[in-house]
Structure formats: C-alpha cells, structure tokens
mmCIF file of C-alpha atoms in Angstrom:
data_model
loop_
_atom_site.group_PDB
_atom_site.id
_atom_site.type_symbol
_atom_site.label_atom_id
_atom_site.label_comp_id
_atom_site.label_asym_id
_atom_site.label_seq_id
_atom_site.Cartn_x
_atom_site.Cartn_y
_atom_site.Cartn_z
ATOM 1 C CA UNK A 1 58.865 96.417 123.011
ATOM 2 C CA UNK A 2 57.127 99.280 121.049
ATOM 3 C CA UNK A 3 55.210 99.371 118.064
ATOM 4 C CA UNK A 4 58.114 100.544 115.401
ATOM 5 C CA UNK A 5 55.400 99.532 112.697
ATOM 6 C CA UNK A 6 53.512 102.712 111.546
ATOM 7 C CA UNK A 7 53.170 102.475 107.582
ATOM 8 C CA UNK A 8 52.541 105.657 105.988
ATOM 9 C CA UNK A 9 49.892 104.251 103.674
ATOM 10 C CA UNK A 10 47.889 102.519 106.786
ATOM 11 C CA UNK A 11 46.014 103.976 109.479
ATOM 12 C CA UNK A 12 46.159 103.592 112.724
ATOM 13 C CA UNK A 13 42.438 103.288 113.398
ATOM 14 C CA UNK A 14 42.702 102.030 117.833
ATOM 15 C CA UNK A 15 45.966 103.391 118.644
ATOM 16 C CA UNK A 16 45.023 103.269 122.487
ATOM 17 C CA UNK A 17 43.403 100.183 122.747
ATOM 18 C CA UNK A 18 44.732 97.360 120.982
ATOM 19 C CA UNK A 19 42.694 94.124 120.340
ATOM 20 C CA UNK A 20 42.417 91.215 122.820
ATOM 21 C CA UNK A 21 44.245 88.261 120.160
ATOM 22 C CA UNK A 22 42.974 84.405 120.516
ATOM 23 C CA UNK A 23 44.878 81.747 119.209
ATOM 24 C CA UNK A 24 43.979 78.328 117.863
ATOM 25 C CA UNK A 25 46.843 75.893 117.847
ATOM 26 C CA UNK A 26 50.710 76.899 119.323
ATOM 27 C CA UNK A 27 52.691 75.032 116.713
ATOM 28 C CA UNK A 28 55.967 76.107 114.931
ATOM 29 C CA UNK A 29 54.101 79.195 113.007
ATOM 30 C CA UNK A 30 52.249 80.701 116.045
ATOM 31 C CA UNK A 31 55.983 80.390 117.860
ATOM 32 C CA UNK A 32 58.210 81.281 114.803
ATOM 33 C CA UNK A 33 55.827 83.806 112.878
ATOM 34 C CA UNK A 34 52.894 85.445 114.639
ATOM 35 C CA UNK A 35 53.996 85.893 118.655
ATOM 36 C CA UNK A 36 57.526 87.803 117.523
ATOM 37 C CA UNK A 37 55.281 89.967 114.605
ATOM 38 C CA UNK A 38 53.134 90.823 117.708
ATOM 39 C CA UNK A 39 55.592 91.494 119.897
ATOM 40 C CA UNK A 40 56.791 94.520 117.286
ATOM 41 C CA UNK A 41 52.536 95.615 116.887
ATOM 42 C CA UNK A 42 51.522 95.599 120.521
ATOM 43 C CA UNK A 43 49.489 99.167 119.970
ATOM 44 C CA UNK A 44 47.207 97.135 117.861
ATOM 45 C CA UNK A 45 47.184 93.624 119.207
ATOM 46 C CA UNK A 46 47.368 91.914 122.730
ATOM 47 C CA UNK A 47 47.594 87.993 123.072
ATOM 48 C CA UNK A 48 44.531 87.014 125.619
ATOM 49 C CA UNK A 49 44.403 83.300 125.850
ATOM 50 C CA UNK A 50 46.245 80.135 123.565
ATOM 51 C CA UNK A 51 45.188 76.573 123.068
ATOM 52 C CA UNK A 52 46.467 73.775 122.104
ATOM 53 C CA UNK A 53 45.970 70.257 122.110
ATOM 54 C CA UNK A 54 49.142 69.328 124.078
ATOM 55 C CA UNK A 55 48.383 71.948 127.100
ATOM 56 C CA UNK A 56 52.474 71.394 128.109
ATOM 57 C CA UNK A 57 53.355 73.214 124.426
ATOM 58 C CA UNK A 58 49.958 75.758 125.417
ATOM 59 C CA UNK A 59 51.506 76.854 128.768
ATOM 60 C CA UNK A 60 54.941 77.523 127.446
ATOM 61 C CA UNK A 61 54.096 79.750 124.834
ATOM 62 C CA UNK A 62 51.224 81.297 126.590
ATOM 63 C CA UNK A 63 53.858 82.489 129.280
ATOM 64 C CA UNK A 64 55.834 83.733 126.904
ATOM 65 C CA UNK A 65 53.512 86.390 126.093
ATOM 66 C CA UNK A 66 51.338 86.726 129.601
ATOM 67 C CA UNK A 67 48.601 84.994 127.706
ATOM 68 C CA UNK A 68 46.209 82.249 129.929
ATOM 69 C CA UNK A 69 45.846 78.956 128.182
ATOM 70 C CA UNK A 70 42.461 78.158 127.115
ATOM 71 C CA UNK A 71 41.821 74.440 128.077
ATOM 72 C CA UNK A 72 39.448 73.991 125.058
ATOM 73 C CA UNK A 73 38.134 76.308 121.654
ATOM 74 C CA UNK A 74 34.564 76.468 122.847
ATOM 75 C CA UNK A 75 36.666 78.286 126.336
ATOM 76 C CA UNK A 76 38.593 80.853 123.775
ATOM 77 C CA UNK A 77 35.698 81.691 121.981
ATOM 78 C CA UNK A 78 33.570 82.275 125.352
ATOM 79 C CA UNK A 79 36.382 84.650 126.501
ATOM 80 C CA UNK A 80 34.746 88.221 125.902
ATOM 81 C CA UNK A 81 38.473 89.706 125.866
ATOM 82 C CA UNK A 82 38.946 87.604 123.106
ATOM 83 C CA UNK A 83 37.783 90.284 119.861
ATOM 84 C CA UNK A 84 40.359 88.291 117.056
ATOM 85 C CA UNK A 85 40.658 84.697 116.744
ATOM 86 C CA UNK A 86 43.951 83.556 114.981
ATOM 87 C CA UNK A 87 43.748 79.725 113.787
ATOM 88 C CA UNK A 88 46.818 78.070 113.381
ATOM 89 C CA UNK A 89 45.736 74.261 113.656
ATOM 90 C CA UNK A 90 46.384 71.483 111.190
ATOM 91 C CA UNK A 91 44.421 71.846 108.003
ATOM 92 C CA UNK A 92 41.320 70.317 108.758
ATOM 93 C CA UNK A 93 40.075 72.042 111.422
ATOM 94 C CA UNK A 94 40.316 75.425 110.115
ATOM 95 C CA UNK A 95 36.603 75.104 108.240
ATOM 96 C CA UNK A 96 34.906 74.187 111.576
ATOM 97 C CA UNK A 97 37.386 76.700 113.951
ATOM 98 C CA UNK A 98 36.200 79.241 111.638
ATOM 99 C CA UNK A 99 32.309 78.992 111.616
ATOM 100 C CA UNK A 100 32.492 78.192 115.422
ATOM 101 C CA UNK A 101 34.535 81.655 115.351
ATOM 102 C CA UNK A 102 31.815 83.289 113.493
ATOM 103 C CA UNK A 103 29.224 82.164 115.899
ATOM 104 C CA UNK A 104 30.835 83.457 118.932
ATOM 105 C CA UNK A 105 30.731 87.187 117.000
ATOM 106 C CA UNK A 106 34.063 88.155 117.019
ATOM 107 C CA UNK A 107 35.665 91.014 115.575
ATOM 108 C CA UNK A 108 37.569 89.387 113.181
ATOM 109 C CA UNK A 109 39.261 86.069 112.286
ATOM 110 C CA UNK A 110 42.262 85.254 110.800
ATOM 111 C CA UNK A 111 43.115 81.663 109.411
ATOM 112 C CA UNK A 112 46.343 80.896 107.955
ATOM 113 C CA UNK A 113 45.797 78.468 104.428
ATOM 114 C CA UNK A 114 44.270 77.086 103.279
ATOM 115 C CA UNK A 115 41.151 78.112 105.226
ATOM 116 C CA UNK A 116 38.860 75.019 103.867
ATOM 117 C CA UNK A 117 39.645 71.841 102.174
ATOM 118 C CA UNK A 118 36.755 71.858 99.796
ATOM 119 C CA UNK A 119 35.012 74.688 97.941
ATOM 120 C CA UNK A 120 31.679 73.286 99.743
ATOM 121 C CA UNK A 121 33.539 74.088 103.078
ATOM 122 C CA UNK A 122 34.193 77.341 101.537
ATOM 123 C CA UNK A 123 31.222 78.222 100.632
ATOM 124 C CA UNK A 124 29.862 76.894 104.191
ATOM 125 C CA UNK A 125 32.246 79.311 105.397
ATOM 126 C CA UNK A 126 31.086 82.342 103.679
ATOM 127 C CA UNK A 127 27.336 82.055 103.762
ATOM 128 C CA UNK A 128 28.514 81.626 108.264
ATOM 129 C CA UNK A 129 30.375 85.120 107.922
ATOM 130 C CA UNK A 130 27.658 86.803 105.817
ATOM 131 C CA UNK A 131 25.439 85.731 108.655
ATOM 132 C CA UNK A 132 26.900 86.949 111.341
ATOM 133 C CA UNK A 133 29.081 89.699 109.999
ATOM 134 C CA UNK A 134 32.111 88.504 111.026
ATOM 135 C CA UNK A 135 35.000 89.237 108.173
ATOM 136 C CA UNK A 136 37.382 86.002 107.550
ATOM 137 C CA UNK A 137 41.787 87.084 106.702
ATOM 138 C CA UNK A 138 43.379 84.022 104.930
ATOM 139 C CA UNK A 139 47.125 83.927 105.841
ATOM 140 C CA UNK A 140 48.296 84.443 102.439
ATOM 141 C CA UNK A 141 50.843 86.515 103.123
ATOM 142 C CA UNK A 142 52.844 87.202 100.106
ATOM 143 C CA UNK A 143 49.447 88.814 99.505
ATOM 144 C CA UNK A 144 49.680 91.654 102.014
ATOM 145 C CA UNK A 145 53.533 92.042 101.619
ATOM 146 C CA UNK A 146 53.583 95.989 100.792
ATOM 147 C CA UNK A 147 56.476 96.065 97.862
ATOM 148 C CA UNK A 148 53.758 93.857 95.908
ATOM 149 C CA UNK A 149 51.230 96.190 96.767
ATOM 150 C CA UNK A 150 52.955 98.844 96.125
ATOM 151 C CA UNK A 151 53.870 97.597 92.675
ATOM 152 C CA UNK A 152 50.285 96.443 91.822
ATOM 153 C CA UNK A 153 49.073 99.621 92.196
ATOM 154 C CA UNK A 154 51.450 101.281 89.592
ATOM 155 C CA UNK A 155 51.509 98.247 86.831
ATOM 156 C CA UNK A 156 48.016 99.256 85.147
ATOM 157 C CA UNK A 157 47.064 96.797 82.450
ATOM 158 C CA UNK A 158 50.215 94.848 82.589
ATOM 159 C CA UNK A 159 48.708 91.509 84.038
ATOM 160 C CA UNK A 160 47.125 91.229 80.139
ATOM 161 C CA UNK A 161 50.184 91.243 78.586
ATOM 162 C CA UNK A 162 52.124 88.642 80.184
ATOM 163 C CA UNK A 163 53.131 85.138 78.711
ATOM 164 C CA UNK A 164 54.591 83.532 81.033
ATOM 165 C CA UNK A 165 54.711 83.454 85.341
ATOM 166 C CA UNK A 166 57.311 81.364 87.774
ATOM 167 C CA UNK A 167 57.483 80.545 91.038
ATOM 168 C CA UNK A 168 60.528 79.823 92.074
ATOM 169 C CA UNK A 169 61.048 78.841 95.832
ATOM 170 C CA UNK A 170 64.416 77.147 97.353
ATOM 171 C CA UNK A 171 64.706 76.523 101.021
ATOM 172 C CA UNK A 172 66.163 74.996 104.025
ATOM 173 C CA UNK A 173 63.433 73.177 105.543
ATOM 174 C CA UNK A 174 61.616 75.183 108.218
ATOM 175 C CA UNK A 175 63.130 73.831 110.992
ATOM 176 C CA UNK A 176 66.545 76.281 109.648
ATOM 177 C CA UNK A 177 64.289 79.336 110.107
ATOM 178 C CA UNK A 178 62.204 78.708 113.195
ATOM 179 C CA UNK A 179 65.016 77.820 115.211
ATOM 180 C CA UNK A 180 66.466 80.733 113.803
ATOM 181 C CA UNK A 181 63.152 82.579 115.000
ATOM 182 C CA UNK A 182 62.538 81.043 118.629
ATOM 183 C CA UNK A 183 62.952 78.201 120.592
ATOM 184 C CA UNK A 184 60.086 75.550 119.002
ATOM 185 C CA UNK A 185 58.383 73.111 121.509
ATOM 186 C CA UNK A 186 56.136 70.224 120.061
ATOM 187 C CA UNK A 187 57.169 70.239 116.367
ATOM 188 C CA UNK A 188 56.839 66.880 114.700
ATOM 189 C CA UNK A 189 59.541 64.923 113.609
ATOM 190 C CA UNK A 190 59.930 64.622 109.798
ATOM 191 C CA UNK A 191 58.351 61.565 108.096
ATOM 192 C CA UNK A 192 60.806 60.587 105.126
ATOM 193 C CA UNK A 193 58.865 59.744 101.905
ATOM 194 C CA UNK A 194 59.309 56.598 99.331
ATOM 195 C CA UNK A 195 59.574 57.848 95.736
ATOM 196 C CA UNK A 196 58.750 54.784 94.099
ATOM 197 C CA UNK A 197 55.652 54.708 95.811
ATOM 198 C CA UNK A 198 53.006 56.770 93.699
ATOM 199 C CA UNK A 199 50.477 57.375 96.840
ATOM 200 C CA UNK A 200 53.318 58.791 98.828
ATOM 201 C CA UNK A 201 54.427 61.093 95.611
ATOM 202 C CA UNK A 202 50.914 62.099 95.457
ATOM 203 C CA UNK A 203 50.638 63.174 98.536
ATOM 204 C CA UNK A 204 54.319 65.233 98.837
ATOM 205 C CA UNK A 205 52.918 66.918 95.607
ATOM 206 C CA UNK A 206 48.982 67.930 96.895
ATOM 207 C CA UNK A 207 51.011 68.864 100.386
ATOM 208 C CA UNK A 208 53.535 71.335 98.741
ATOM 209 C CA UNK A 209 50.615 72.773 96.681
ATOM 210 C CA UNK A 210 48.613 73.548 99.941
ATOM 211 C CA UNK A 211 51.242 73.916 102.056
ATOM 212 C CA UNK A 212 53.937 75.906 100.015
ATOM 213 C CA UNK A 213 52.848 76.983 96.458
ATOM 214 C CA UNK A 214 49.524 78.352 97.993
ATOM 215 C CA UNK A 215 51.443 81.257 99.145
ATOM 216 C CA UNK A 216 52.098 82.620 95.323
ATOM 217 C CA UNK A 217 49.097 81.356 93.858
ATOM 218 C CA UNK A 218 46.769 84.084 94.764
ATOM 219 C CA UNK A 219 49.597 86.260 93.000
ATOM 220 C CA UNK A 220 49.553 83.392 89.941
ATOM 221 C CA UNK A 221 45.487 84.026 89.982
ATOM 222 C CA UNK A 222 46.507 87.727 89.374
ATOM 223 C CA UNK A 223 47.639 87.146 85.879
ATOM 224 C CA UNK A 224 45.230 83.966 84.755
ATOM 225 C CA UNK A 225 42.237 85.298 82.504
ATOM 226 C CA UNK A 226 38.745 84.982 84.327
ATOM 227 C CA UNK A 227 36.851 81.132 83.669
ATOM 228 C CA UNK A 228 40.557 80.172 81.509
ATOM 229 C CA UNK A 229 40.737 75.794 82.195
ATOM 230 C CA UNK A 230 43.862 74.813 84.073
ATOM 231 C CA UNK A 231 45.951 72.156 82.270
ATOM 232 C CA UNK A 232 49.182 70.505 84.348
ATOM 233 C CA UNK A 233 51.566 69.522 81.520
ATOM 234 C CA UNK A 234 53.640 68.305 83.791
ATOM 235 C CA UNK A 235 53.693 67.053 87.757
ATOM 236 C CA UNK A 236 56.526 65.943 89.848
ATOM 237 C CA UNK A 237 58.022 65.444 93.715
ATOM 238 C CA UNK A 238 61.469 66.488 94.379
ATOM 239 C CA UNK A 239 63.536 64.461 96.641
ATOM 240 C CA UNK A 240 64.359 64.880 99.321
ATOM 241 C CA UNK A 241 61.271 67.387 99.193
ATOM 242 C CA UNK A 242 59.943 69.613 97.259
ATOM 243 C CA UNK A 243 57.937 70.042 93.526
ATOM 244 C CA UNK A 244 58.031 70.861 89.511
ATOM 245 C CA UNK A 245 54.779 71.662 88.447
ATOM 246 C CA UNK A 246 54.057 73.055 85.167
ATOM 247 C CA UNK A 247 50.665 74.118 83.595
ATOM 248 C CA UNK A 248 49.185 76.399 81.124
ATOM 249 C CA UNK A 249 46.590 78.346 81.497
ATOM 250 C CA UNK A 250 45.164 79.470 77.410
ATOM 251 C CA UNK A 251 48.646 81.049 76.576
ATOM 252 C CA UNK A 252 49.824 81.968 79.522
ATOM 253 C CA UNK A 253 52.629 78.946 80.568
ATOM 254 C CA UNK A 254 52.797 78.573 84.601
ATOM 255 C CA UNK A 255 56.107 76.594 86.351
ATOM 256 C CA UNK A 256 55.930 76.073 90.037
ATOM 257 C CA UNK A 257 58.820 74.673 91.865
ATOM 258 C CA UNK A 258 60.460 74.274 94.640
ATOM 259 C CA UNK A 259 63.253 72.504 96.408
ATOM 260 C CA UNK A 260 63.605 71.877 100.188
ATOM 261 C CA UNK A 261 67.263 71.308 100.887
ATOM 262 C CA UNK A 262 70.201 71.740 103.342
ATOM 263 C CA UNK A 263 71.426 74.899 101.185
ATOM 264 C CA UNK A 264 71.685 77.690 103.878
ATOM 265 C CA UNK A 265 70.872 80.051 101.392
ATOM 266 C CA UNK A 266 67.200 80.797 100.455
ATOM 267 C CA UNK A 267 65.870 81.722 97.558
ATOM 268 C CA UNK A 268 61.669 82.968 97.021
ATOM 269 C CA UNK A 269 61.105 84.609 93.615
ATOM 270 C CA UNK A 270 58.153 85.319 91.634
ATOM 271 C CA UNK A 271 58.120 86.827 88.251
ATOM 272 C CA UNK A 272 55.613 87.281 85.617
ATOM 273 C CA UNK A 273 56.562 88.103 82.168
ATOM 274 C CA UNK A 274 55.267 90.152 79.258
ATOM 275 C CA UNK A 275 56.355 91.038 75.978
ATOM 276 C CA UNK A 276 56.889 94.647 76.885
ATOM 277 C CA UNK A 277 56.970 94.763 80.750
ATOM 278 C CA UNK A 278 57.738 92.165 83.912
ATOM 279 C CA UNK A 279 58.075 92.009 87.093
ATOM 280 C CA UNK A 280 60.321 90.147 89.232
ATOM 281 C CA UNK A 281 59.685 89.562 93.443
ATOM 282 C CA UNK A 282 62.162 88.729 95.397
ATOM 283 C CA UNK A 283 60.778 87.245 98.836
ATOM 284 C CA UNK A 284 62.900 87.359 101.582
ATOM 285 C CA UNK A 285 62.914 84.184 103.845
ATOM 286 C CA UNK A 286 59.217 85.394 106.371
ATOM 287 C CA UNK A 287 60.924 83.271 109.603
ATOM 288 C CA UNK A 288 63.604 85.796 109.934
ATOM 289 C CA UNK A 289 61.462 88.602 109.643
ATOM 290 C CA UNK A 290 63.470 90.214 107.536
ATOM 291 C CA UNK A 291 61.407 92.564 105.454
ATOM 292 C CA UNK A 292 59.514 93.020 103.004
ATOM 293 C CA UNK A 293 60.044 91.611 99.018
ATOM 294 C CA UNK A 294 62.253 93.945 96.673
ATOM 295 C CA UNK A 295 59.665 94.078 93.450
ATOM 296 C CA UNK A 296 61.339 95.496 90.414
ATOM 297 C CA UNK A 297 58.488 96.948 87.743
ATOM 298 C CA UNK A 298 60.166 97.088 84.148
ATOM 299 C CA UNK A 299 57.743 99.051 81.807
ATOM 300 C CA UNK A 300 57.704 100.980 78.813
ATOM 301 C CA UNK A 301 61.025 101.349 79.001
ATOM 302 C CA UNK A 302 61.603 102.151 82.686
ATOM 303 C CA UNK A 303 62.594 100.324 85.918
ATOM 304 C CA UNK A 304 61.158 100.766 89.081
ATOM 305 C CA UNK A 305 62.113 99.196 92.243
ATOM 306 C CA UNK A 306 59.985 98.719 95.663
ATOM 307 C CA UNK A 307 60.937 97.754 98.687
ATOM 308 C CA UNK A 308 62.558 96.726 100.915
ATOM 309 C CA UNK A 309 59.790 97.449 103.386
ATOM 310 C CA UNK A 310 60.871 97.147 106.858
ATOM 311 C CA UNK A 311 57.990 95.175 107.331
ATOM 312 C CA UNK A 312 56.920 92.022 105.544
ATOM 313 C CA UNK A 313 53.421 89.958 104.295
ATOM 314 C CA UNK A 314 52.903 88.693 108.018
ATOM 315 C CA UNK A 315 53.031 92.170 109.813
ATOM 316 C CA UNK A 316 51.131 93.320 106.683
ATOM 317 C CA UNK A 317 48.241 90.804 107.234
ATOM 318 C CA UNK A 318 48.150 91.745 111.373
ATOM 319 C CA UNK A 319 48.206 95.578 110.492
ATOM 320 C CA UNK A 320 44.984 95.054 108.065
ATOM 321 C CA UNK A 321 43.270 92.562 110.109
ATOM 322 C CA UNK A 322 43.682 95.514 113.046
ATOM 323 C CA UNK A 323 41.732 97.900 110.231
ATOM 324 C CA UNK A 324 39.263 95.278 109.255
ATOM 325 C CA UNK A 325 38.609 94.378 112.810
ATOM 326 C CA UNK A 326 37.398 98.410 113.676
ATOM 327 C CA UNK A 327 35.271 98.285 110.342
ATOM 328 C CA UNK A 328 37.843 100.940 109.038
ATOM 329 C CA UNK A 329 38.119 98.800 105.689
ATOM 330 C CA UNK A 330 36.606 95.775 104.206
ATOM 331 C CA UNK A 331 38.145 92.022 104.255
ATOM 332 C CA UNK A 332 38.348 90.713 100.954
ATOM 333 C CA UNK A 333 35.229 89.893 99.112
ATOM 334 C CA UNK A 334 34.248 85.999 100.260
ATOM 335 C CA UNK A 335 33.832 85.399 96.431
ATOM 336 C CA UNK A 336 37.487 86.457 95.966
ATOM 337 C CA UNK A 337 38.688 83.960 98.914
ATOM 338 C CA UNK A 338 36.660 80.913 97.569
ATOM 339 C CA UNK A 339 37.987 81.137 93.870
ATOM 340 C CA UNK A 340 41.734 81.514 94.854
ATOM 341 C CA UNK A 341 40.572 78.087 97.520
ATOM 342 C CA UNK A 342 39.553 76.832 94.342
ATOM 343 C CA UNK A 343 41.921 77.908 92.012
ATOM 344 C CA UNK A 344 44.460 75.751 94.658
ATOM 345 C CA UNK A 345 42.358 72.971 94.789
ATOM 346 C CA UNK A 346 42.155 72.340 91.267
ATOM 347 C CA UNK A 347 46.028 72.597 90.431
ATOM 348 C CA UNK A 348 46.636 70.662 93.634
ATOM 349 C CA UNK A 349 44.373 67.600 92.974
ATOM 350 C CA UNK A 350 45.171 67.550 88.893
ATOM 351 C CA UNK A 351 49.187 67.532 90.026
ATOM 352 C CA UNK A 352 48.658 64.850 92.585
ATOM 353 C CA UNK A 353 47.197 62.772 90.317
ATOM 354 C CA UNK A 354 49.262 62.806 87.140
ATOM 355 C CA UNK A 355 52.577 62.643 89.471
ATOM 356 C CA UNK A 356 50.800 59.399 90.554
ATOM 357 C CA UNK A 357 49.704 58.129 87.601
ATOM 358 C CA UNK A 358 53.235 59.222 86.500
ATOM 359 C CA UNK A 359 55.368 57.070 88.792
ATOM 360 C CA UNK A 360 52.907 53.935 88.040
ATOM 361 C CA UNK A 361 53.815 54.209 84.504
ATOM 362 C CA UNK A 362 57.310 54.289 85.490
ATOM 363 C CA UNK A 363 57.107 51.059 87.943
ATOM 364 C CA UNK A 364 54.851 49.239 85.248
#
C-alpha cells in the first residue's frame, strides 16, 4: 500500500529511503496501532526486526509485515538496519529499553508512555540521550494530532484566560477497537477488580492515570501556570473501570474522567474554558484510525473549526519521528518530557492515595 500521508505543513525530508523500524514488545498496540499506521507511511518507515517475549506472538506479527524476529533486545539493537527503535513493552522496561537504545546510537527512539516511572529514571534518561545524541518521542499522541496543532498555533494568549479544563473520555474497553483494528494474538485476559478493597482502588486509579489520562495531560499541562501546586479535591475508581478525578490547580479547576463500558459508542473530549474564549476537542476513537480530532476555537467573538485531518496523533507522531530521525527538526526539549513525566506522576500518586484512604474511611 502507498504512502497517502503527505501533510502540507510537513516535509518529506527521505522520500526514497525510508527508515529501517525496530520494535520492542508485539502486544495489542504494536498490532492494533503502529503496524496498520505503517502500513499507510511506508516511504518513511520499514519494519526490520520485532521482539517479544513470547517468540510464537513475535513470529506472527513479524510475518505480517516481512519483518525477522529478533530473539532478544541486545539482537535488535545490534541490527545496523535497525535506525528507529519503537518500545512498546510493559511499563517498566521502557527506562532501561531506552538508555540501552541510546547506547546502540540509533537514529531515533520512540517510546509510547509513560517513558519512565520515576522522574530519577527520567532524568537518567535524558542526561543518556544528551550523551549520545540520540533524540527520545514519547507516544503522547493526542500531542501530535494536527487539528490541536493546528488550533494551538492560532489561540495566542488564550491558555491565560481559562478557568476551567475537562477531560472527558468514554469507551468500550480496548479489546472493541483492536479487534476492530486486527486480529490480536497474546493479549491478557482481564483481571476483575474488588472495590471494597482500597489497594486494588488504588491501583485502578494510578493505572488509568498512566495508562489513560496521560494521553490529555500534556494538553492539561498546556493551560496550568508554571511551578502552580497540584491539589486532588477529589479521587475515585469507576466500576466496572474507569476514574473521577478532580483537582485544582491556583484557580484553574481540572476534572478527569473516564468510564470503560460496553457502550459501542465512544466518546474522547477535551475542552478548556475561558471567560471570553474555549476550545473544545473532539478525539475520535485512535484504534480505528479514523482521523484526526475536530477542534473548534471560539474567540473574540468568532468560531473556528479544525479538522478532521485524515490523519490522526499516531501517524502524526511516525511522520515527526521520520523528521527528527534525519535531524530535519528537533525532538522536544528533554526538560519539556520530564516535567509533563512529572506533572503525571504527581496527580497519579496524590489520586491513588486519597481514593485509598477514601474507601478505608468508608469500610471503617
């Protein structure tokens, strides 16, 4: 299939020689999300060579896209067609895939999030890159999804103005849109969760912050004065999944929340709010590959609408890792990457504990 992918705004900086692609990990978002978004960018990208720790799962999706599998990461990263390594593992290997990554002196690496689990492993992590030149992508993607960007770059002071942001997120779980996306092999089987016990509550709430909110929060950060405390008013899990997390920030009041249900219809929207301007995002579902968000701008009177994109935040984050990669632009400053970690981190561990804390009270 050809590249139909050729943004006006972007570049095209190696049109006839696209990068060799290494990937760490072949779960559900390597088959669901990245393989079909490379299969549409295949002037920029190439998949070389795919492990995984069950090499069954590894061979399957490695055929799928002429790739070898790679028995082990220290093979991958030895592989000199290898220029971009893409990690996909669980969590806590992404500090120590990505400094290994940085050793081996790739072109480029791109994570998906949260790239580090601490802001010590963060900071580990940048001092590796600034070392050996190697520029780190996190898989943010709502980030890189061009009707946001588009609408950033015509809002002007508007971020100073606003009162109040919301993310609002309500899915199928992500089973509905993979299978909807590919056949999956090796995803895990759901582990149902006790609400009455405050450990397990504490853990669905700092796993939907990392795993979920973390997507919006870099866009949150966007509107949050610099060195303004983080207070969680409030800190709940959802059954059968999800979150309500609200927080204020000086004036600015914050709600997070989400709901992971069997409604068919989904349902990602971000808004921020001022007293004479907003914006509202609405996110179209990223496992269908659908797009990209419809962003409506309302200022000084006036509405304007971006999007819908015919690409979305994952195709975005490929296209600039393919500019990063050939030095034609920069990957976002490491200073940037380990305050939005942080920024995360903070409103992840503070909600985990008062939703604790908060079902003890209730059981006392």
């Amino acid at each position: 299939m050809q590249d139909q992918l050729t943004p006006s705004h972007r570049s095209d900086p190696r049109a006839s020689t696209p990068w060799g692609v290494g990937i760490l990990g072949a779960g559900p978002v390597t088959q669901a999300i990245h393989l079909p978004t490379l299969s549409r960018l295949q002037k920029h990208f190439t998949v070389r060579a795919i492990m995984d720790v069950d090499p069954e799962v590894a061979a399957s999706v490695a055929a799928r896209v002429g790739a070898r599998v790679a028995p082990t990461m220290a093979d991958l990263l030895q592989d000199p067609t290898v220029e971009v390594v893409v990690i996909c593992s669980p969590h806590r290997f992404h500090a120590e895939q990505v400094i290994a990554a940085c050793h081996a002196g790739k072109r480029a690496i791109l994570c998906e999030k949260p790239f580090a689990m601490t802001p010590e492993e963060a900071r580990g992590i940048a001092e590796v890159s600034a070392e050996t030149g190697v520029p780190i992508l996190v898989g943010a993607m709502h980030t890189y999804d061009p009707a946001w960007l588009a609408a950033r770059a015509a809002w002007g002071n508007f971020p100073a103005g606003v009162h109040t942001v919301r993310s609002s997120i309500v899915l199928p779980p992500n089973a509905y849109f993979e299978d909807s996306a590919t056949e999956v092999l090796g995803r895990p089987d759901p582990v149902p969760a006790d609400f009455s016990d405050p450990e397990q509550v504490a853990e669905r709430v700092l796993g939907g912050v990392m795993g979920l909110a973390i997507h919006d929060l870099p866009l949150v950060r966007t509107f949050v004065p610099d060195g303004t405390p983080i207070e969680v008013v409030r800190a709940a899990a959802l059954a059968p999944g999800g979150y309500h997390i609200v927080l204020r920030a000086g004036a600015l009041a914050i709600e997070l929340h989400a709901a992971l249900t069997d409604n068919w219809e989904p349902s990602w929207f971000f808004e921020a709010i001022g007293e004479d301007a907003s914006i509202a995002v609405d996110f179209g579902p990223s496992y269908i590959h659908a797009g990209s968000a419809v962003v409506t701008l309302a200022q000084n009177g006036r509405r304007t609408v971006f999007g819908r994109e015919i690409h979305n935040g994952y195709a975005g984050e490929w296209l600039h890792l393919a500019e990063v990669a050939a030095g034609a632009t920069p990957a976002q400053p490491a200073d940037t990457l380990i305050e939005d970690l942080r920024f995360a981190l903070t409103i992840a561990d503070t909600a985990s504990n008062l939703a604790r804390n908060t079902v003890k009270a209730a059981h006392a």
